[in-house]
XYZ file of C-alpha atoms in Angstrom:
95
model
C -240.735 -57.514 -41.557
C -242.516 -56.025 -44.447
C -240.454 -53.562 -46.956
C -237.622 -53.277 -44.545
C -235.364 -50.356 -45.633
C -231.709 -49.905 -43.208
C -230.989 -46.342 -44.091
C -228.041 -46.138 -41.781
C -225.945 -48.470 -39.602
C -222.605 -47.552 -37.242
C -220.823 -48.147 -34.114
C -221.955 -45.969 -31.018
C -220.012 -45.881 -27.838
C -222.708 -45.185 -24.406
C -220.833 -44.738 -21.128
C -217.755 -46.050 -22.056
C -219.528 -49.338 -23.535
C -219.283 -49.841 -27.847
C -222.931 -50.421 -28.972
C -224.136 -50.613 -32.756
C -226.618 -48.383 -34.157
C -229.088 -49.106 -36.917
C -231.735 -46.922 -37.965
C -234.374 -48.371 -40.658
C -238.385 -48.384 -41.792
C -240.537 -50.963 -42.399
C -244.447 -51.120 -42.958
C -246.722 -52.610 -40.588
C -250.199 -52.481 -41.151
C -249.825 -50.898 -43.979
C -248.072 -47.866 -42.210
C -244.480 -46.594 -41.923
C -242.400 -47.219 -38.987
C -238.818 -45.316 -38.971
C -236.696 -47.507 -36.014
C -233.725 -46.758 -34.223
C -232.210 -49.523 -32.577
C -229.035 -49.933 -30.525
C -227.459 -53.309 -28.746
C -224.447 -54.181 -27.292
C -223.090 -57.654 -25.932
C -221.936 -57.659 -22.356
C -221.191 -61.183 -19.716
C -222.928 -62.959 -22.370
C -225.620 -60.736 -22.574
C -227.256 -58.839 -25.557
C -229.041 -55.619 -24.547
C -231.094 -54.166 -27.147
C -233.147 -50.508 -26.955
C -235.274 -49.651 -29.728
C -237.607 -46.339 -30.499
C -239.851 -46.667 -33.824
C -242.038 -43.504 -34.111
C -244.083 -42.543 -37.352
C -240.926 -40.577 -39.877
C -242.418 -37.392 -39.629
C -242.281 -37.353 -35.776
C -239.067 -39.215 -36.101
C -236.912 -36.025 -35.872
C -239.102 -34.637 -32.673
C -238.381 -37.423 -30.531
C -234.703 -37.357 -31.563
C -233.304 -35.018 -28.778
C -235.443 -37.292 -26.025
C -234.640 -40.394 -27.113
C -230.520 -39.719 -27.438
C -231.224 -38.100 -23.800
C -232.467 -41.976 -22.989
C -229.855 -43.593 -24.862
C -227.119 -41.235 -23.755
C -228.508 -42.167 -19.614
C -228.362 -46.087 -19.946
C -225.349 -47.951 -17.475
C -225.119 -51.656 -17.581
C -224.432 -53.275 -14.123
C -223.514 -56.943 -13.957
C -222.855 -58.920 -10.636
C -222.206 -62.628 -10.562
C -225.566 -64.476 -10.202
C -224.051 -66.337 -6.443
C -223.871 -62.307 -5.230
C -227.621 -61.713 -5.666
C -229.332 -62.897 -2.124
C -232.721 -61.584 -2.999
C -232.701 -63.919 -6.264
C -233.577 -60.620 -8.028
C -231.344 -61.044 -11.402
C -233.392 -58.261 -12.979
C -232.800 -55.726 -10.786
C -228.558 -56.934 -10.597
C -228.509 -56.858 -14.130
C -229.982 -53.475 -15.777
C -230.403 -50.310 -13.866
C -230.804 -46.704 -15.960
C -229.954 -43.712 -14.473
């Protein structure tokens, strides 16, 4: 990643669930990308949501994408309960 810059970085609890926050820029193709990321570990799972946006449309998309992150549930079942063999629909569902 080309002149990576982490601007902030803190914990951030989502229904109940302690995620980490990051939010950084970088240039790609010779343009600015301003990225917030969040992940959590769950089962032995890492679940990772990120938004990148341009930064001067970074602040119009804030209220949307915290609306997103605020929404997202993590369901785990035991791989033996899934009879349809679906482990992607068992495993993430947003609400």
């Amino acid at each position: 990643m080309q002149e990576f810059h982490l601007i902030d970085s803190n914990p951030y609890v989502i229904s109940d669930t302690l995620w980490e926050r990051i939010l950084f820029t970088h240039e790609t193709d010779n343009r600015v990308v301003k990225v917030l990321q969040v992940w959590t570990f769950k089962d032995d799972y890492i679940y990772v949501n990120s938004f990148g946006t341009t930064p001067d449309s970074y602040f119009g998309y804030i209220p949307t994408i915290y609306e997103i992150i605020s929404g997202v549930k993590i369901y785990t079942k035991n791989i033996t309960d899934i009879p349809s063999g679906n482990i992607k629909e068992s495993i993430y569902r947003s609400q």
